[in-house]
Amino acid sequence: MFDEKKLLLYLCTDRALARERSLDQVTEIAIKGGVTMVQLREKELNTRDFLKAAFSMRSLTRRLGVPLVINDRADIALAVGADGVHLGASDMPVETARKIVGTGIFIGATARSVEAALTAKRAGADYLGVGAMFPTGTKSDTVTIGADALRDIKAATGLPIVGIGGVNAHNAESVMLAGASGIAVVSAILSAEDVYAAARALRLAAERSL
Amino acid sequence: MFDEKKLLLYLCTDRALARERSLDQVTEIAIKGGVTMVQLREKELNTRDFLKAAFSMRSLTRRLGVPLVINDRADIALAVGADGVHLGASDMPVETARKIVGTGIFIGATARSVEAALTAKRAGADYLGVGAMFPTGTKSDTVTIGADALRDIKAATGLPIVGIGGVNAHNAESVMLAGASGIAVVSAILSAEDVYAAARALRLAAERSL
């Protein structure tokens, strides 16, 4: 069910960055440029609006053959038939979410330390989001842990890992070489002048080390 | 599974009103005073903190033999084994939530019109929250629809109804006489100087018309 290869170029959405286009439009261009998995992250919407956005993104990603992951909300993941749910530190613990979603939906967990990664593994996480790899402008509270931390987490858990935080076409290879199965990006694609070209360049950079 | 009698005195929580005591402490006093059902409503907490509060409230309400309803979040209702989930206009539609929670958790829906009430009934709602009955200080965007609207909704749907919004010990009987199975309150209990006495008075007022 969980296909590690789909982590290769993982787009995490941020509605505010889509600007004059809709999030769906930008995401479609990004997928055509090379994005292999999409995580819908909505921290500002109420449940009804998040659900509406998730149904729309489900339809888009299904049409383009890309897995859809819902950030935080197991209920919305279940409601729209998402492929996965991603859980950060302020979201539900992995073991609680697993009881709700069963084994039909994969679970990703954010881990910033070997200890957190091992806890997530024991609880049944299918992959880990590890970062921040590099300093980033997306989140103000980000702690940069670097590619060496990713290497340690990979060695300790053996789980598929996607490196996130400040990853771009120039440094993507170093993340992959540290043991990641893919790179996760937000603004490197969504804030790009040319979304298609940005996704294409990131995809090529991530593939360089394969 | 859904016991209409438990709607009699329905407490909807508001953490901000608990002041120097914990929400659990105030709720325990309120239940001892006569509250028959508790809805945990948390619009400000992140998922992890909401979950923690819900587990705590689940333990309290189970110990005191009162059903627990979770506002908005079907995932949290499932995670803590709540008895019900309550859905407002900005939450998940009833039919979507039903697919997630199955038939093991009852569903309440807010309805402000006969049309909305009939939609909720068709979607499988077990009870309706109807209001605001009277002008209220709890929500600034409240529209007062009054007891006559409750009477119309009861006649159209036949569903168990709890009247909410500005209900107090003086006007509770009019809500019950309009066809409600119970009254729902927030500040009438949580903001009271003597929470026990306030719950007691509301319970007696709600019972007066039975």
GROMACS .gro file of C-alpha atoms in nm, chain A residues 46-49 51 55 72-76 78-79 88-94 96 100, chain B residues 46-49 51 55 72-76 78-79 88-94 96 100:
model
   44
   46ASN     CA    1  -1.271   2.515   0.945
   47THR     CA    2  -1.369   2.150   0.902
   48ARG     CA    3  -1.625   2.213   0.631
   49ASP     CA    4  -1.389   2.418   0.415
   51LEU     CA    5  -1.321   1.892   0.369
   55PHE     CA    6  -1.245   1.643  -0.187
   72ASP     CA    7  -0.327   1.637   1.083
   73ARG     CA    8  -0.690   1.531   1.027
   74ALA     CA    9  -0.762   1.158   1.029
   75ASP     CA   10  -1.136   1.228   0.992
   76ILE     CA   11  -1.082   1.425   0.672
   78LEU     CA   12  -1.112   0.898   0.595
   79ALA     CA   13  -1.389   1.117   0.454
   88GLY     CA   14   0.321   1.656   1.330
   89ALA     CA   15   0.409   1.720   1.693
   90SER     CA   16   0.084   1.905   1.768
   91ASP     CA   17  -0.133   1.648   1.591
   92MET     CA   18  -0.265   1.310   1.706
   93PRO     CA   19  -0.005   1.053   1.818
   94VAL     CA   20   0.058   0.785   1.553
   96THR     CA   21  -0.414   0.689   1.816
  100ILE     CA   22  -0.894   0.533   1.368
  256ASN     CA   23  -0.465   2.194   1.834
  257THR     CA   24  -0.544   1.828   1.774
  258ARG     CA   25  -0.303   1.697   2.035
  259ASP     CA   26  -0.437   1.921   2.313
  261LEU     CA   27  -0.736   1.490   2.223
  265PHE     CA   28  -0.952   1.167   2.701
  282ASP     CA   29  -1.690   1.906   1.531
  283ARG     CA   30  -1.419   1.637   1.535
  284ALA     CA   31  -1.521   1.286   1.432
  285ASP     CA   32  -1.160   1.168   1.462
  286ILE     CA   33  -1.139   1.275   1.825
  288LEU     CA   34  -1.354   0.793   1.760
  289ALA     CA   35  -1.018   0.817   1.936
  298GLY     CA   36  -2.242   2.277   1.339
  299ALA     CA   37  -2.270   2.464   1.011
  300SER     CA   38  -1.892   2.496   0.967
  301ASP     CA   39  -1.826   2.132   1.056
  302MET     CA   40  -1.852   1.816   0.849
  303PRO     CA   41  -2.192   1.740   0.691
  304VAL     CA   42  -2.385   1.471   0.881
  306THR     CA   43  -1.992   1.246   0.572
  310ILE     CA   44  -1.662   0.779   0.935
   0.00000   0.00000   0.00000
